[in-house]
PDB file of C-alpha atoms in Angstrom:
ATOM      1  CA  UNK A 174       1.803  35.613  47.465  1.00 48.00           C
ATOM      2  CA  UNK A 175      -0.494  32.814  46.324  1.00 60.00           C
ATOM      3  CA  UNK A 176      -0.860  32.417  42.490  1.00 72.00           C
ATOM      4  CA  UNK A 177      -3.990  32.725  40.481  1.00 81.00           C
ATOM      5  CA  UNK A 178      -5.403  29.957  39.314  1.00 81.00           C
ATOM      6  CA  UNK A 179      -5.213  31.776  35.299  1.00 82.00           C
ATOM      7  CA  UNK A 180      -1.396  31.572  36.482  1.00 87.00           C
ATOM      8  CA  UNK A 181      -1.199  27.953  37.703  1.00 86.00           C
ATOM      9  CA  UNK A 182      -3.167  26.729  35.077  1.00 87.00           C
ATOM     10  CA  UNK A 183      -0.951  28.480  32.035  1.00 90.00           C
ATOM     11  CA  UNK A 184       1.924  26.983  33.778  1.00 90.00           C
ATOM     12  CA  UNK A 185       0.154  23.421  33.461  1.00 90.00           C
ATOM     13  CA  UNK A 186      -0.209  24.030  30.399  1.00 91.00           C
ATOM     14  CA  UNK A 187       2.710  25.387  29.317  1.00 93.00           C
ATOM     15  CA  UNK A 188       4.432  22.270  30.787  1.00 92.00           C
ATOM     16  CA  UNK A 189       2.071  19.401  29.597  1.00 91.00           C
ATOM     17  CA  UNK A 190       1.190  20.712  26.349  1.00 93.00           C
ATOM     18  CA  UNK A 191       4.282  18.754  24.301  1.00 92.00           C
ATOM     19  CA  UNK A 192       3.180  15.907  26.349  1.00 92.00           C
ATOM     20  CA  UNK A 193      -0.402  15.707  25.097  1.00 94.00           C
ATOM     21  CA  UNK A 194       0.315  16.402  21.853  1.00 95.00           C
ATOM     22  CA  UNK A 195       2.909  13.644  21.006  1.00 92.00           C
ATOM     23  CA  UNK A 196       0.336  11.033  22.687  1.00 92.00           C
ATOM     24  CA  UNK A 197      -2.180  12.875  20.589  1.00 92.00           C
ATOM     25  CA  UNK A 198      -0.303  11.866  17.598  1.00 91.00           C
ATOM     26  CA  UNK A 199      -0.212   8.448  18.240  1.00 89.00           C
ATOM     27  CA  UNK A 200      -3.343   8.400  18.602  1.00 89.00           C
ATOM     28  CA  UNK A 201      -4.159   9.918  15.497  1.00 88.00           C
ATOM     29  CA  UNK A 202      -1.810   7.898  13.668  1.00 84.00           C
ATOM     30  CA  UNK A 203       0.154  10.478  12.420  1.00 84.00           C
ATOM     31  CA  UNK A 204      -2.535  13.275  12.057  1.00 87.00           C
ATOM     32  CA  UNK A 205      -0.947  16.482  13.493  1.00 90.00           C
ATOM     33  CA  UNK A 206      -3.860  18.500  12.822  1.00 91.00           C
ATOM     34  CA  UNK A 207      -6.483  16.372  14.446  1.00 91.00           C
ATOM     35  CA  UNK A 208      -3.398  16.132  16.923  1.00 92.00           C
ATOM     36  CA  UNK A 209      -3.098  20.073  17.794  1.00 94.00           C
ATOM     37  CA  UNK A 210      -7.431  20.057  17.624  1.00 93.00           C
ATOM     38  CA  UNK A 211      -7.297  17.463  19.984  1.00 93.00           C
ATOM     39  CA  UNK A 212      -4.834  18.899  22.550  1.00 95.00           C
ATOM     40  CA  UNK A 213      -6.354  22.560  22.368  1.00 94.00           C
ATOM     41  CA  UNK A 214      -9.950  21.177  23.096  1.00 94.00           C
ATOM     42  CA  UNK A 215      -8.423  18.732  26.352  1.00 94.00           C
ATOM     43  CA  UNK A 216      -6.402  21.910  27.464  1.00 93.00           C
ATOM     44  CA  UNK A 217      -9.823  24.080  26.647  1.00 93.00           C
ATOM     45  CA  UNK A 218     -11.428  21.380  28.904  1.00 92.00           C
ATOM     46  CA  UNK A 219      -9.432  21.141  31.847  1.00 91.00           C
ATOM     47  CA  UNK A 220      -9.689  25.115  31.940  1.00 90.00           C
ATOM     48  CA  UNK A 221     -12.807  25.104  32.397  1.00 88.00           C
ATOM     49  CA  UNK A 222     -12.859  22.512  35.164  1.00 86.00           C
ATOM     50  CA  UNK A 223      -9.391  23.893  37.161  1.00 85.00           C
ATOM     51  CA  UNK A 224     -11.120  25.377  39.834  1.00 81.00           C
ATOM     52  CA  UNK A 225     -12.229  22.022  40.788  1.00 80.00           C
ATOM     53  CA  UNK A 226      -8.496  20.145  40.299  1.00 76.00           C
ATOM     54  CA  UNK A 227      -7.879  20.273  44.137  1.00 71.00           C
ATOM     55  CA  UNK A 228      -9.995  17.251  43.945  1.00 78.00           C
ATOM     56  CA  UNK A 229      -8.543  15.515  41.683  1.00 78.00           C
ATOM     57  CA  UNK A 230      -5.088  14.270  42.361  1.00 79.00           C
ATOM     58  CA  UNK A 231      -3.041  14.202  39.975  1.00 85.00           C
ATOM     59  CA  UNK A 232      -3.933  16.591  37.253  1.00 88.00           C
ATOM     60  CA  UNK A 233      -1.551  15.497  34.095  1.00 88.00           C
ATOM     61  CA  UNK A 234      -3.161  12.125  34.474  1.00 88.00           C
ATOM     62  CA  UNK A 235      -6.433  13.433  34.064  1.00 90.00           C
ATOM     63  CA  UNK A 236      -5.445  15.654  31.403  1.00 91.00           C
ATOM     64  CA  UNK A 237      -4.030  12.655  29.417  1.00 91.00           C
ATOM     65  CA  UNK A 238      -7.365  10.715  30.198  1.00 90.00           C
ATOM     66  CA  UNK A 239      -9.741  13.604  28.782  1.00 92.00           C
ATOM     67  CA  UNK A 240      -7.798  13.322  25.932  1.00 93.00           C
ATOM     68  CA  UNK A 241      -8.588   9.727  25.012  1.00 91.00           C
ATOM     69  CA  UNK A 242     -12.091  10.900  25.950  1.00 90.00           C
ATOM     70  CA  UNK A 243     -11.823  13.299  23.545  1.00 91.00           C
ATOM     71  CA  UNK A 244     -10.305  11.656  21.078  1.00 91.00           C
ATOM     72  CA  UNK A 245     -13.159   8.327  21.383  1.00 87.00           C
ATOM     73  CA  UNK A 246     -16.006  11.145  21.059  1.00 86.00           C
ATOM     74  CA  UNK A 247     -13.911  12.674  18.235  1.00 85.00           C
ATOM     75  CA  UNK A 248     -13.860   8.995  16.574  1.00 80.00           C
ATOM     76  CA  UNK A 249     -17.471   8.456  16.823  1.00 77.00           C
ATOM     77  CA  UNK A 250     -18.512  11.245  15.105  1.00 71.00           C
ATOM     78  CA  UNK A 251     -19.276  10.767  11.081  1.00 58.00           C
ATOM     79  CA  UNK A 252     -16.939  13.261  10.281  1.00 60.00           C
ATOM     80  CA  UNK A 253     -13.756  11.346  11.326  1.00 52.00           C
ATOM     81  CA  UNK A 254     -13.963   9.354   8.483  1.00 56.00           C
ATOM     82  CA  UNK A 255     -13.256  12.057   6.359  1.00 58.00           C
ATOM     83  CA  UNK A 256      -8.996  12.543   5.403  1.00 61.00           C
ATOM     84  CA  UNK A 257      -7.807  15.429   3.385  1.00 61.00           C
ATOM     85  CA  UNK A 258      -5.472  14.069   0.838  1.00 57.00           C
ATOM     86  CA  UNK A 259      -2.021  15.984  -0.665  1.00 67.00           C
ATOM     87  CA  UNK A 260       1.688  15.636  -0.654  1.00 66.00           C
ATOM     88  CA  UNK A 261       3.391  15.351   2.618  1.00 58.00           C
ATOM     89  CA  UNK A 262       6.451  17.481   2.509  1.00 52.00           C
ATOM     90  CA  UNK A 263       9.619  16.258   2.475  1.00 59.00           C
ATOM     91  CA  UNK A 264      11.919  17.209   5.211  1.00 59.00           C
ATOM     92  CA  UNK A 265      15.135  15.901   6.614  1.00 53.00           C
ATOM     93  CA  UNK A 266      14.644  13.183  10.184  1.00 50.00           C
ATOM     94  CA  UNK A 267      15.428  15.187  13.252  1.00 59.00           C
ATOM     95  CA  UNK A 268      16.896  14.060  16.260  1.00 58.00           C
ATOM     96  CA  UNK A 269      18.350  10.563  15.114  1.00 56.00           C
ATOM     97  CA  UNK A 270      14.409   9.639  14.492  1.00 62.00           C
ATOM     98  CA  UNK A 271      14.275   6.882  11.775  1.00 68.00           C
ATOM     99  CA  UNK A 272      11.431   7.612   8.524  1.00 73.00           C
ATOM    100  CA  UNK A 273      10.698   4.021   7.938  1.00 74.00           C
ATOM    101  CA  UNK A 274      10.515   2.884  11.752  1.00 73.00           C
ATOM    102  CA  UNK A 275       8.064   6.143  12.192  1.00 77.00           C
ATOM    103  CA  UNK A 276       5.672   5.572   9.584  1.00 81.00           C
ATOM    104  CA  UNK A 277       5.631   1.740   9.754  1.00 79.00           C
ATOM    105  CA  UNK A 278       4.260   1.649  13.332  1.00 81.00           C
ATOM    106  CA  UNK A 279       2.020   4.755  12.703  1.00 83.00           C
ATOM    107  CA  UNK A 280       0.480   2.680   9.748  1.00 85.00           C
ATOM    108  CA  UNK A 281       0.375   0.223  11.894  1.00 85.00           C
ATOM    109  CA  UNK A 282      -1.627   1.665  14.518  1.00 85.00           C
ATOM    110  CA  UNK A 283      -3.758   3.403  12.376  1.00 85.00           C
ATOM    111  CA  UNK A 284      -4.890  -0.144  11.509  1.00 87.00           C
ATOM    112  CA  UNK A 285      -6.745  -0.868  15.296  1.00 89.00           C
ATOM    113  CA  UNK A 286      -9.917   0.134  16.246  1.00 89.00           C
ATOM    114  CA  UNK A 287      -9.997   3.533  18.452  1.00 89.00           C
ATOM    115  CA  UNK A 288     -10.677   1.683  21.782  1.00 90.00           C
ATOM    116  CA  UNK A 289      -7.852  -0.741  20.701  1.00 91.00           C
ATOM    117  CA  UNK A 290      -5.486   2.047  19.638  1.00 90.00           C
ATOM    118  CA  UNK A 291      -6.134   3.717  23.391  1.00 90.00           C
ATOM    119  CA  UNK A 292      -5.552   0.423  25.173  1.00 92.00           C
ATOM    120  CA  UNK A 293      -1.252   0.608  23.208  1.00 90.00           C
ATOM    121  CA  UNK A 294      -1.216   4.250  23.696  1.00 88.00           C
ATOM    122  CA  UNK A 295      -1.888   4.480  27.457  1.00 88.00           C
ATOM    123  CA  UNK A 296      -0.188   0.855  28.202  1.00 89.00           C
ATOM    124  CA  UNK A 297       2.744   1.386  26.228  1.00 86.00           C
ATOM    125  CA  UNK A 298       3.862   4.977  25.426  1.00 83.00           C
ATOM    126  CA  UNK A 299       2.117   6.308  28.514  1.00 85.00           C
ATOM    127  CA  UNK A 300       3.489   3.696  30.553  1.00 85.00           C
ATOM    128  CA  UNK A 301       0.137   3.056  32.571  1.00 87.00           C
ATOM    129  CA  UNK A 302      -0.946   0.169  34.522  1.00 89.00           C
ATOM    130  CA  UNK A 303      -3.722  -2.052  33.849  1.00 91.00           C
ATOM    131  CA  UNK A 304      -5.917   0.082  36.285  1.00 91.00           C
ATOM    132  CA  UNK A 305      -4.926   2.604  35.113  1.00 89.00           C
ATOM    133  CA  UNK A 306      -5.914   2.483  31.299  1.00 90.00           C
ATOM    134  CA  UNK A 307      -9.255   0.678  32.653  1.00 91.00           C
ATOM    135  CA  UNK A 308     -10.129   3.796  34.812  1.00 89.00           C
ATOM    136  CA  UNK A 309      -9.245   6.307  32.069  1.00 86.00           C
ATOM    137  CA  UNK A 310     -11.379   4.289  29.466  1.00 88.00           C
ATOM    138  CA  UNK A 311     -14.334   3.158  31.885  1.00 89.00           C
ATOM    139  CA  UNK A 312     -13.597  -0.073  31.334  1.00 91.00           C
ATOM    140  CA  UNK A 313     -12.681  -3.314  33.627  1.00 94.00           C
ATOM    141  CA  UNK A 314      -9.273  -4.908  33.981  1.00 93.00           C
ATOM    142  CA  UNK A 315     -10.115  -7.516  32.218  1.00 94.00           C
ATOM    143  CA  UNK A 316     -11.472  -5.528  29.075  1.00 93.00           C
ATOM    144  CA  UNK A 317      -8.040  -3.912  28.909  1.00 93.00           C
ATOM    145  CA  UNK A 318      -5.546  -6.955  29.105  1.00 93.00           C
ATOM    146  CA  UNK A 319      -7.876  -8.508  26.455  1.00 94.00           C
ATOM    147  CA  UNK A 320      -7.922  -5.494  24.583  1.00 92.00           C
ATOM    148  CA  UNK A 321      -3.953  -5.433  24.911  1.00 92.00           C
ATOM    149  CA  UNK A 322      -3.653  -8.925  23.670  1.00 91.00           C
ATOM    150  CA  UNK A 323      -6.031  -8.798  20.773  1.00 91.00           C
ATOM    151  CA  UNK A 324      -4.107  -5.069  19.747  1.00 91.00           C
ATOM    152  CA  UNK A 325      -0.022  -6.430  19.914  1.00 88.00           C
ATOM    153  CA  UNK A 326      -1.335  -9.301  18.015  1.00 89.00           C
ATOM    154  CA  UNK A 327      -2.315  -7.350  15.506  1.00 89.00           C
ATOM    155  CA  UNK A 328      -0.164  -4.870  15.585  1.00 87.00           C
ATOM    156  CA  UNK A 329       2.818  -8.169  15.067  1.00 86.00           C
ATOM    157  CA  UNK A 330       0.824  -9.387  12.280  1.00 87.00           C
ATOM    158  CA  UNK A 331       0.904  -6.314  10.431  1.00 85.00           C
ATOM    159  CA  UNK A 332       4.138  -5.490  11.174  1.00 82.00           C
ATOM    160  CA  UNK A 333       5.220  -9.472  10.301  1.00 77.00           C
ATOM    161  CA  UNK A 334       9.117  -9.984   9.669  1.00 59.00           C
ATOM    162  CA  UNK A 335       9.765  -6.017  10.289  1.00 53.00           C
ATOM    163  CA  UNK A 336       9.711  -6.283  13.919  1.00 53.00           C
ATOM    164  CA  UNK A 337      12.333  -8.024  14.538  1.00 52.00           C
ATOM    165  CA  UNK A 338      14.255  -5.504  11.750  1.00 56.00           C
ATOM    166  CA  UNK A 339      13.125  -2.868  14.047  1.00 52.00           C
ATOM    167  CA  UNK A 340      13.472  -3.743  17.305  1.00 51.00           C
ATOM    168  CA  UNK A 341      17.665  -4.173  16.449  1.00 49.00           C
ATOM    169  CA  UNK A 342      17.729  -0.091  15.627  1.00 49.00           C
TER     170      UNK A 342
END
């Protein structure tokens, strides 16, 4: 018995949701709400469009790529300026994950222009090639290995001596 396409979708989701969310993060720098808003709206997207996914290849690609398109528009809008202050909890690190490391490198990235931001994300924790990131950001080859350059530069300037402190843990 063939599955419905409600039923195929939920189970995309249900398996690419974590996914999306984590890049979300980094994209956010840090910002789980705008991370969850984010990942509902890209899921809410591709929804709407999964009738039409036999088209399209490879599905969790283009999920992660409406996502930085979502996340651009989200960036461009006047409102993104706009961060709620308060205290962050305090809470023990999970899973071996190191506090300092964490928020050093999500400071960090917080500190590169959207585009720039998408360029490390997709190259580097997504693990995309060159053509890749270009496709998913409508941009040429050449945009994003200059765009890659310009972004680790920065991201070793304002990370300075600590790199080197952080690449040894």
């Amino acid at each position: 018995m063939r599955k419905s396409r409600a039923d195929e979708f939920l189970e995309f989701a249900s398996a690419r949701t974590g996914h999306l969310f984590r890049s979300a993060c980094l994209l956010t720098s840090g910002d789980t709400h705008l991370a969850e808003d984010l990942t509902q709206e890209t899921l809410g997207r591709m929804y709407a469009m999964w009738g039409r996914m036999a088209r399209i290849g490879n599905p969790a690609a283009y999920a992660q790529t409406v996502l930085v398109r979502t996340f651009l528009s989200h960036q461009r809008r006047r409102s993104a300026t706009e961060r709620p202050l308060g205290e962050l909890p305090d809470r023990a690190p999970e899973n071996g994950e190191d506090p300092a490391l964490r928020i050093a490198l999500l400071d960090a990235l917080a500190g590169l222009a959207p585009k720039d931001r998408a360029v490390v994300v997709l190259r580097y924790w997504e693990d995309r090639s060159i053509e890749e990131t270009a496709d998913a950001l409508h941009v040429s080859s050449a945009a994003v290995r200059t765009r890659s350059v310009r972004a680790l530069a920065k991201l070793r300037q304002r990370l300075g001596g600590n790199i080197a402190e952080f690449a040894t843990r």
